[in-house]
mmCIF file of C-alpha atoms in Angstrom:
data_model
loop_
_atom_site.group_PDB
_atom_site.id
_atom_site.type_symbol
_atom_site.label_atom_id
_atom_site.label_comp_id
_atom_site.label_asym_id
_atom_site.label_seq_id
_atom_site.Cartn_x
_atom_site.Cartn_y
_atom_site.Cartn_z
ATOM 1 C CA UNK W 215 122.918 17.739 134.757
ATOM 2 C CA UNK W 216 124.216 16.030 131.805
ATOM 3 C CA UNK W 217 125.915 12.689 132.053
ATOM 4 C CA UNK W 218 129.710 13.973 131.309
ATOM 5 C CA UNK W 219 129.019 16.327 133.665
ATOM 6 C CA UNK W 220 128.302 13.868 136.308
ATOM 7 C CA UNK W 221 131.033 11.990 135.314
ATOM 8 C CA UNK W 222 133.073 14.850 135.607
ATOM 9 C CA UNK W 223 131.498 15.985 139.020
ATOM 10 C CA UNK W 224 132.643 12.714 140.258
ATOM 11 C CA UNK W 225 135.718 12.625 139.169
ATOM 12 C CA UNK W 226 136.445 15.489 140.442
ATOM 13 C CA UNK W 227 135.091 14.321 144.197
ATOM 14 C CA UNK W 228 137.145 11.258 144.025
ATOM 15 C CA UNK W 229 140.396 13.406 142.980
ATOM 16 C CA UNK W 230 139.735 15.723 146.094
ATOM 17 C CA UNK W 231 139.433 12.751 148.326
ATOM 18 C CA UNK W 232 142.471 11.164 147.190
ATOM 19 C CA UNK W 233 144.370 14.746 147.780
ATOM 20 C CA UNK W 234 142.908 14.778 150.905
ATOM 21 C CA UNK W 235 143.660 11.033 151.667
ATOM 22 C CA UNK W 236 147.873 12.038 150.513
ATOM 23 C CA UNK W 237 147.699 14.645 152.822
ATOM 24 C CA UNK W 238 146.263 12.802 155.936
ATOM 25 C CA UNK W 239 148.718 10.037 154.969
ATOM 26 C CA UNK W 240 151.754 12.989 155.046
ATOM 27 C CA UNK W 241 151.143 14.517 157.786
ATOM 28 C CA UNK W 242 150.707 11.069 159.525
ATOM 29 C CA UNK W 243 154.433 9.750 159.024
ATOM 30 C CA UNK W 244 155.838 13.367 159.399
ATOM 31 C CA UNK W 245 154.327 14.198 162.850
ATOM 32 C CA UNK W 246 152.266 10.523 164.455
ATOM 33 C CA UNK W 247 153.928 6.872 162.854
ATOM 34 C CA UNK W 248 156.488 6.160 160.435
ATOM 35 C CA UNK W 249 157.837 2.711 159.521
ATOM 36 C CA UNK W 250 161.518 1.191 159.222
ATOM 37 C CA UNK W 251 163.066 -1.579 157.939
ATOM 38 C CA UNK W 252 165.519 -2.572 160.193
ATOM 39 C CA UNK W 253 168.995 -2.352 158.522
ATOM 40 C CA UNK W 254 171.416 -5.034 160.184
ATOM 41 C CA UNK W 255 170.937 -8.034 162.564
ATOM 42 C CA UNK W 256 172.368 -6.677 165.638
ATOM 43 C CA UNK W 257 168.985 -6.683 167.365
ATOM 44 C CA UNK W 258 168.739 -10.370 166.806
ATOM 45 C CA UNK W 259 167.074 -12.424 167.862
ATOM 46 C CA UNK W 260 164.223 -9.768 168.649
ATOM 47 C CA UNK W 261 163.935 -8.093 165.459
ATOM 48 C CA UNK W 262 165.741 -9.226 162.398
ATOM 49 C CA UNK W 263 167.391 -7.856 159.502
ATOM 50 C CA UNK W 264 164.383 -7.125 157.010
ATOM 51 C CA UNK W 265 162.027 -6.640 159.315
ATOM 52 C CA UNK W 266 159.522 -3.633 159.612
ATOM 53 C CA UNK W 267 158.773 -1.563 162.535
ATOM 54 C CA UNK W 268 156.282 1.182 163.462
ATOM 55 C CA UNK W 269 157.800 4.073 165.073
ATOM 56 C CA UNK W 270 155.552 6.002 167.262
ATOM 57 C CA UNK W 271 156.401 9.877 167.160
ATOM 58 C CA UNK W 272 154.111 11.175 169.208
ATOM 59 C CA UNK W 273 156.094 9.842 172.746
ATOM 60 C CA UNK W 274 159.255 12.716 172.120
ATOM 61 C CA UNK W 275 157.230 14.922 169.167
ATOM 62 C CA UNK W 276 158.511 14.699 165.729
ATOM 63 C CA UNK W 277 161.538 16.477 164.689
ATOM 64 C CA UNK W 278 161.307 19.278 162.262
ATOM 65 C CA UNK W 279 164.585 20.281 160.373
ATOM 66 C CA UNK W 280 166.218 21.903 157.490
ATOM 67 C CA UNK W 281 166.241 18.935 155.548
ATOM 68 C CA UNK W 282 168.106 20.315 152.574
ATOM 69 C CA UNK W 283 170.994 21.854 154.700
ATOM 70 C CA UNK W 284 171.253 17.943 156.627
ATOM 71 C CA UNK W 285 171.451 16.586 153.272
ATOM 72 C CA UNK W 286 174.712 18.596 152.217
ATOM 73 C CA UNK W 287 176.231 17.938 155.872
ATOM 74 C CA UNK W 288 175.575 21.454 157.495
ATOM 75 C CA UNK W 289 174.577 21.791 161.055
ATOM 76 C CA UNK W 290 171.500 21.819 161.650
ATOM 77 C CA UNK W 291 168.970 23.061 164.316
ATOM 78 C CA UNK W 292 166.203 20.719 165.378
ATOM 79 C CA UNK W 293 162.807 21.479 166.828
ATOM 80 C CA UNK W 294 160.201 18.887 168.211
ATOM 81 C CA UNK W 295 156.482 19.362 168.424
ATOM 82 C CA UNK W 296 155.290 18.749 171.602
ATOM 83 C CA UNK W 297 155.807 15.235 172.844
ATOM 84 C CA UNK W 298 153.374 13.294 174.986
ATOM 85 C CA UNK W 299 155.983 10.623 176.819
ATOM 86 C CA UNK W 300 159.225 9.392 177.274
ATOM 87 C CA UNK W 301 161.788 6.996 176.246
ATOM 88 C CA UNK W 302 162.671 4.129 178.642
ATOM 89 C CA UNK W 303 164.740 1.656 179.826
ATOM 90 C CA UNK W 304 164.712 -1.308 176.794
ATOM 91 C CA UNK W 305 162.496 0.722 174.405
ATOM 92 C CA UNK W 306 163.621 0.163 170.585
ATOM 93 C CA UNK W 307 164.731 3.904 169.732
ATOM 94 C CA UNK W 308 165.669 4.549 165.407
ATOM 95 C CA UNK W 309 167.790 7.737 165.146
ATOM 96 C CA UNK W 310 170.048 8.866 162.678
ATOM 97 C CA UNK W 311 173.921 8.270 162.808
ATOM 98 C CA UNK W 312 175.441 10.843 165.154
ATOM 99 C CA UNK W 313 178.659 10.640 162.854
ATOM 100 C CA UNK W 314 179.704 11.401 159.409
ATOM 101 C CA UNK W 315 181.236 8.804 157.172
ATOM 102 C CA UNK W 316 184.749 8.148 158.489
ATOM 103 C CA UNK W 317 184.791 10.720 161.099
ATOM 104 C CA UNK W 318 184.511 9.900 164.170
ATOM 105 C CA UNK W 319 186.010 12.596 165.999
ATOM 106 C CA UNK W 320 183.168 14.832 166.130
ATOM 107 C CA UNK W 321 179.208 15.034 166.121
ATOM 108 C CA UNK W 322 177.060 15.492 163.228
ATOM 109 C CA UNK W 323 173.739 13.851 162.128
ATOM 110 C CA UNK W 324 173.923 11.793 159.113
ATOM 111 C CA UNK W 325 170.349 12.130 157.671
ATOM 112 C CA UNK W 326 170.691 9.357 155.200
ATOM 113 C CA UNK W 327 171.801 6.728 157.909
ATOM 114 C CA UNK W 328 169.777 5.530 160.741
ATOM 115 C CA UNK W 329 170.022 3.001 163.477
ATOM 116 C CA UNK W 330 167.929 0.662 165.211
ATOM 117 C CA UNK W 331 168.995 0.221 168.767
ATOM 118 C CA UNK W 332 167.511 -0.573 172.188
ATOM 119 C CA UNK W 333 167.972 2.273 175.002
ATOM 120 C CA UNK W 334 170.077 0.833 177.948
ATOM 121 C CA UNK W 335 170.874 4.206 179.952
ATOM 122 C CA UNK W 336 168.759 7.471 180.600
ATOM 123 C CA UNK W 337 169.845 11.080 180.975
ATOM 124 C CA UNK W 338 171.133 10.880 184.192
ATOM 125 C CA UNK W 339 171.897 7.308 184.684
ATOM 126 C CA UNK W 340 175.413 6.144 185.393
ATOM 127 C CA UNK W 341 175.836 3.012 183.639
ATOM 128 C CA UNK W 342 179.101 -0.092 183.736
ATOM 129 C CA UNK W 343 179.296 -3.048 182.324
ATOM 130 C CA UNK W 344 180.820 -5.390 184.773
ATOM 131 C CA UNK W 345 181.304 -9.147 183.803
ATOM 132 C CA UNK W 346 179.973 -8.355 180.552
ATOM 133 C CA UNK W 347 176.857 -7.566 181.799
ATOM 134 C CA UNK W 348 175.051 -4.278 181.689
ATOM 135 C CA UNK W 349 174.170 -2.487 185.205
ATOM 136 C CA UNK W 350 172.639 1.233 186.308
ATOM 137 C CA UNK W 351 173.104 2.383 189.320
ATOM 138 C CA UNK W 352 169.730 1.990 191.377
ATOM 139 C CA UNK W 353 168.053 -0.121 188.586
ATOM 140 C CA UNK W 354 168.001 -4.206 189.120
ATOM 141 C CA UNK W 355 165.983 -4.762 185.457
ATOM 142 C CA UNK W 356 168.111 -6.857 182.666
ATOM 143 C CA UNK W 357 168.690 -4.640 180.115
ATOM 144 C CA UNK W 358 169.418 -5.307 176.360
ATOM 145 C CA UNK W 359 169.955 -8.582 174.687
ATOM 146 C CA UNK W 360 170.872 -10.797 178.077
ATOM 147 C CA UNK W 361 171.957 -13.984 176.193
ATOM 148 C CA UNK W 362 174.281 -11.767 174.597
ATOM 149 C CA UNK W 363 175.593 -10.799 177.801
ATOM 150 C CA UNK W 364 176.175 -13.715 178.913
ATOM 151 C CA UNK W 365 177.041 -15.474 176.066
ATOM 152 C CA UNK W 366 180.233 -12.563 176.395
ATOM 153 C CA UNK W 367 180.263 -13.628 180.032
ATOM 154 C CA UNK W 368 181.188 -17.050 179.199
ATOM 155 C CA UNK W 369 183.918 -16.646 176.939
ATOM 156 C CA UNK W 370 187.399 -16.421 178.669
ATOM 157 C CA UNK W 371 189.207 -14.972 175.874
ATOM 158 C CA UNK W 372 186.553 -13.289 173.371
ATOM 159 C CA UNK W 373 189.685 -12.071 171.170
ATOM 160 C CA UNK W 374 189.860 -15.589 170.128
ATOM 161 C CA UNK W 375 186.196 -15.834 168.604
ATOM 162 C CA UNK W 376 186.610 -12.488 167.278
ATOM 163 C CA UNK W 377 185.558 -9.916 169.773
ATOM 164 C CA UNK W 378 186.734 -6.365 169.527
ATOM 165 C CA UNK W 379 187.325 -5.798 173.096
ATOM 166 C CA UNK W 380 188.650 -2.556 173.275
ATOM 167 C CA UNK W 381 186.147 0.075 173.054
ATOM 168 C CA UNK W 382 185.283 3.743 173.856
ATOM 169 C CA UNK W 383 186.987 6.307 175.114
ATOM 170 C CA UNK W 384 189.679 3.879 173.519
ATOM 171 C CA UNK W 385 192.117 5.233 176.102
ATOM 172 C CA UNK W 386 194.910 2.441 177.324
ATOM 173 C CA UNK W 387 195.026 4.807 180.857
ATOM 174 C CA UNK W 388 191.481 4.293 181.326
ATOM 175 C CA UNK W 389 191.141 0.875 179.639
ATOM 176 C CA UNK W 390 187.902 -0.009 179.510
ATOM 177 C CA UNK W 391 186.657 -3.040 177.406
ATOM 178 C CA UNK W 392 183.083 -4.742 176.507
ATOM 179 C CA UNK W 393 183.387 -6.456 179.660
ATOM 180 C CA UNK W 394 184.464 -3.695 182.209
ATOM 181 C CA UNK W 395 183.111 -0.634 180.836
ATOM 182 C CA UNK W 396 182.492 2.382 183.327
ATOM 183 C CA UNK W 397 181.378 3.944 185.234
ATOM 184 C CA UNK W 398 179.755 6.161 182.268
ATOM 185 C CA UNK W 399 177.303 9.137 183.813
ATOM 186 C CA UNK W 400 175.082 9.820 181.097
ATOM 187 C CA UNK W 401 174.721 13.704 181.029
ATOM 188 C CA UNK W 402 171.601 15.173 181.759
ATOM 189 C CA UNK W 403 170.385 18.705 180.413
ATOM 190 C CA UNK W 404 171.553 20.957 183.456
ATOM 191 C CA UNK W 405 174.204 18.490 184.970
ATOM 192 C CA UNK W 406 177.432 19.222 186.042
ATOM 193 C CA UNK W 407 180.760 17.777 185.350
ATOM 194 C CA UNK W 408 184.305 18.513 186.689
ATOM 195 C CA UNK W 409 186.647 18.991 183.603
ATOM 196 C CA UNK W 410 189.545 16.801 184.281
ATOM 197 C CA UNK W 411 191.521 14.092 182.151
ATOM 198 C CA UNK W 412 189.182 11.629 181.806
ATOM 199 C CA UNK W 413 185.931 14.178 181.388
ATOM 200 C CA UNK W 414 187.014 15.222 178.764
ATOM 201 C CA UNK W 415 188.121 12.037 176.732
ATOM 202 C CA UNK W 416 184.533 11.125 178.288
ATOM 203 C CA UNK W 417 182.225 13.698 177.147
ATOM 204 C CA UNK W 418 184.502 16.014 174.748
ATOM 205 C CA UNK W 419 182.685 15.205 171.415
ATOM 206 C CA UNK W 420 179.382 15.992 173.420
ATOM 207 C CA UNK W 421 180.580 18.966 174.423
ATOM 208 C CA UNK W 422 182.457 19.856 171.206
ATOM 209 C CA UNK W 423 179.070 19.452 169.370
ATOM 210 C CA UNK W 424 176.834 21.606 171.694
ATOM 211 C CA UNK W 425 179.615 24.471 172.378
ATOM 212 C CA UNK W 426 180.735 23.964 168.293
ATOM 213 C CA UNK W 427 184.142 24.595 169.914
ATOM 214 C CA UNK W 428 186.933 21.933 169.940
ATOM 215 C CA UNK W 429 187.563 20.692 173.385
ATOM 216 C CA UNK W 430 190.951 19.677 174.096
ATOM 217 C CA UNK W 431 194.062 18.895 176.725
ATOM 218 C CA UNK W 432 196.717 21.654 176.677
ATOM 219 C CA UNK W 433 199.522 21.778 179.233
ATOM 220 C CA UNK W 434 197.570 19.899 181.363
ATOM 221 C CA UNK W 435 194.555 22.367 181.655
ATOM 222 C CA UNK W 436 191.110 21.206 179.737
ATOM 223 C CA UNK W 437 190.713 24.021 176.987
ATOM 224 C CA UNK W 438 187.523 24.542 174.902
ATOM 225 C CA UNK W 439 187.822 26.771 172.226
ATOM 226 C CA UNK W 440 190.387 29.257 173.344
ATOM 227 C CA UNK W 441 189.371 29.502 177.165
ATOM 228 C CA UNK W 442 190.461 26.988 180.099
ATOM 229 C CA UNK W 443 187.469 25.163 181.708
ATOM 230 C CA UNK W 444 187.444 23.842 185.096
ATOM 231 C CA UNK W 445 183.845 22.113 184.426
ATOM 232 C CA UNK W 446 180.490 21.697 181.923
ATOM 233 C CA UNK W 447 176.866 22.322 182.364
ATOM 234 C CA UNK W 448 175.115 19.834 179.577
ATOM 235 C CA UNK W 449 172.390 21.647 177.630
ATOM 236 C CA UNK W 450 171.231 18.263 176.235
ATOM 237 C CA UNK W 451 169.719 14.826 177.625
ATOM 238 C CA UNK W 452 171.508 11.992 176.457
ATOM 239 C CA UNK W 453 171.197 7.800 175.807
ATOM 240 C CA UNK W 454 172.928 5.035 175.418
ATOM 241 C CA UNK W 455 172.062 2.586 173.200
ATOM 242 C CA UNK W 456 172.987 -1.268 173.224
ATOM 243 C CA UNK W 457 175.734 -1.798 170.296
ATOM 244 C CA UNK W 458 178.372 -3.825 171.641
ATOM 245 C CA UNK W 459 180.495 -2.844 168.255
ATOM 246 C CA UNK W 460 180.334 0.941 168.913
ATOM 247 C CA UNK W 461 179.610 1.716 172.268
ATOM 248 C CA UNK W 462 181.525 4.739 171.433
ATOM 249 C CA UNK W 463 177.758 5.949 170.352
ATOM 250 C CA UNK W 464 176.415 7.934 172.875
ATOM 251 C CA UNK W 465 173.346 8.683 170.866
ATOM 252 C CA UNK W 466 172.586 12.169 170.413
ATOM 253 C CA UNK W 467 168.720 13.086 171.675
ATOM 254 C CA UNK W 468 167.528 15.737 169.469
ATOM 255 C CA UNK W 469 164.447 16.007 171.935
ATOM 256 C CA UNK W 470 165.396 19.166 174.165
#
């Protein structure tokens, strides 16, 4: 074999491996790790804005989607590969925006915006926030940033340091606030709820989003779509994550 075509030979080799090494690489963020930077500093002090973290797929499966159609705002449906865990309490979860840009009134996965948040409540928990300070039913763990709880609990008036108190369902007949917040059931795939008044300012973008059906109080009667409801079976698990500024977010799982 001539020189060039040694030359060549291995040139060729160390092409192949390099395809080979793009490939491995690809198929490693798509379906095992990704990283993120972290995009704001409400997870301080644990992670800061500018940080990096390694996001491990594998526990839920990775999603697989029609990225294209998520990119021009189309719904979209989601599948996961098979997953080998589950989230927890506390666990640092990155998903993307369950709203569109100035719309808050319904669901819909904004691909190009994600968030960085720590888990607080399970499918199936019922979580309140009582003295500022998170609580599930059953559980006695702290959960989220405590020193931000009770550096809430401390203040008497947190309007005057700048505190949004009001929050989600943003309802003066329900009133709940930052510091007395609840109780929230998180639905579970398969649970039931009673359609009332406050189950549906509760759960009606949830709801809206699965059924892709408004949801909506007429005459007194809870009406979704064109038909009157008297309760909802959930086909979805859902979380909550800590974000004192939106707690209106309860994040969308994509995972069943």
């Amino acid at each position: 074999m001539s020189k060039v075509k040694r030359i060549w030979a291995i040139l060729e080799n160390l092409a192949f491996f390099i395809f080979c090494m793009v490939v491995v690489l690809f198929l490693m963020q798509l379906f095992c790790f990704t990283s993120f930077r972290i995009p704001s500093d409400s997870m301080e002090p644990a992670l800061k804005d500018g940080d990096r973290i390694l996001v491990n797929k594998m526990i839920k499966g990775a999603r697989l989607f029609d990225v294209f159609a998520a990119l021009n705002n189309e719904d979209v449906v989601i599948h996961r590969t098979p997953g080998f865990g589950n989230f927890k309490r506390n666990d640092i979860l990155v998903f993307n925006f369950p709203y569109q840009m100035n719309r808050w009134d319904s669901v819909r996965m904004d691909v190009m915006q994600y968030y960085v948040k720590r888990c607080i409540a399970l499918p199936g928990d019922t979580l309140e926030i009582r003295g500022g300070f998170y609580k599930i039913r059953g559980c006695d763990e702290q959960l989220g940033n405590y020193k931000a709880q009770q550096y809430l609990a401390g203040l008497q008036y947190p309007k005057q340091h700048g505190i949004v108190v009001g929050t989600f369902p943003y309802d003066k007949q329900i009133g709940w606030t930052i510091c007395e917040f609840g109780p929230l059931p998180i639905p579970k795939k398969g649970q039931i709820v009673m359609m009332n008044r406050t189950n549906c300012l509760l759960y009606r973008q949830l709801i809206g989003w699965e059924q892709k059906k408004k949801l909506r109080i007429k005459d007194g009667q809870i009406v979704l779509g064109d038909s009157v409801i008297i309760q909802y079976r959930f086909k979805k698990n859902y979380y909550f994550g800590h974000l004192y500024t939106t707690l209106h977010c309860i994040t969308k799982s994509y995972s069943s």
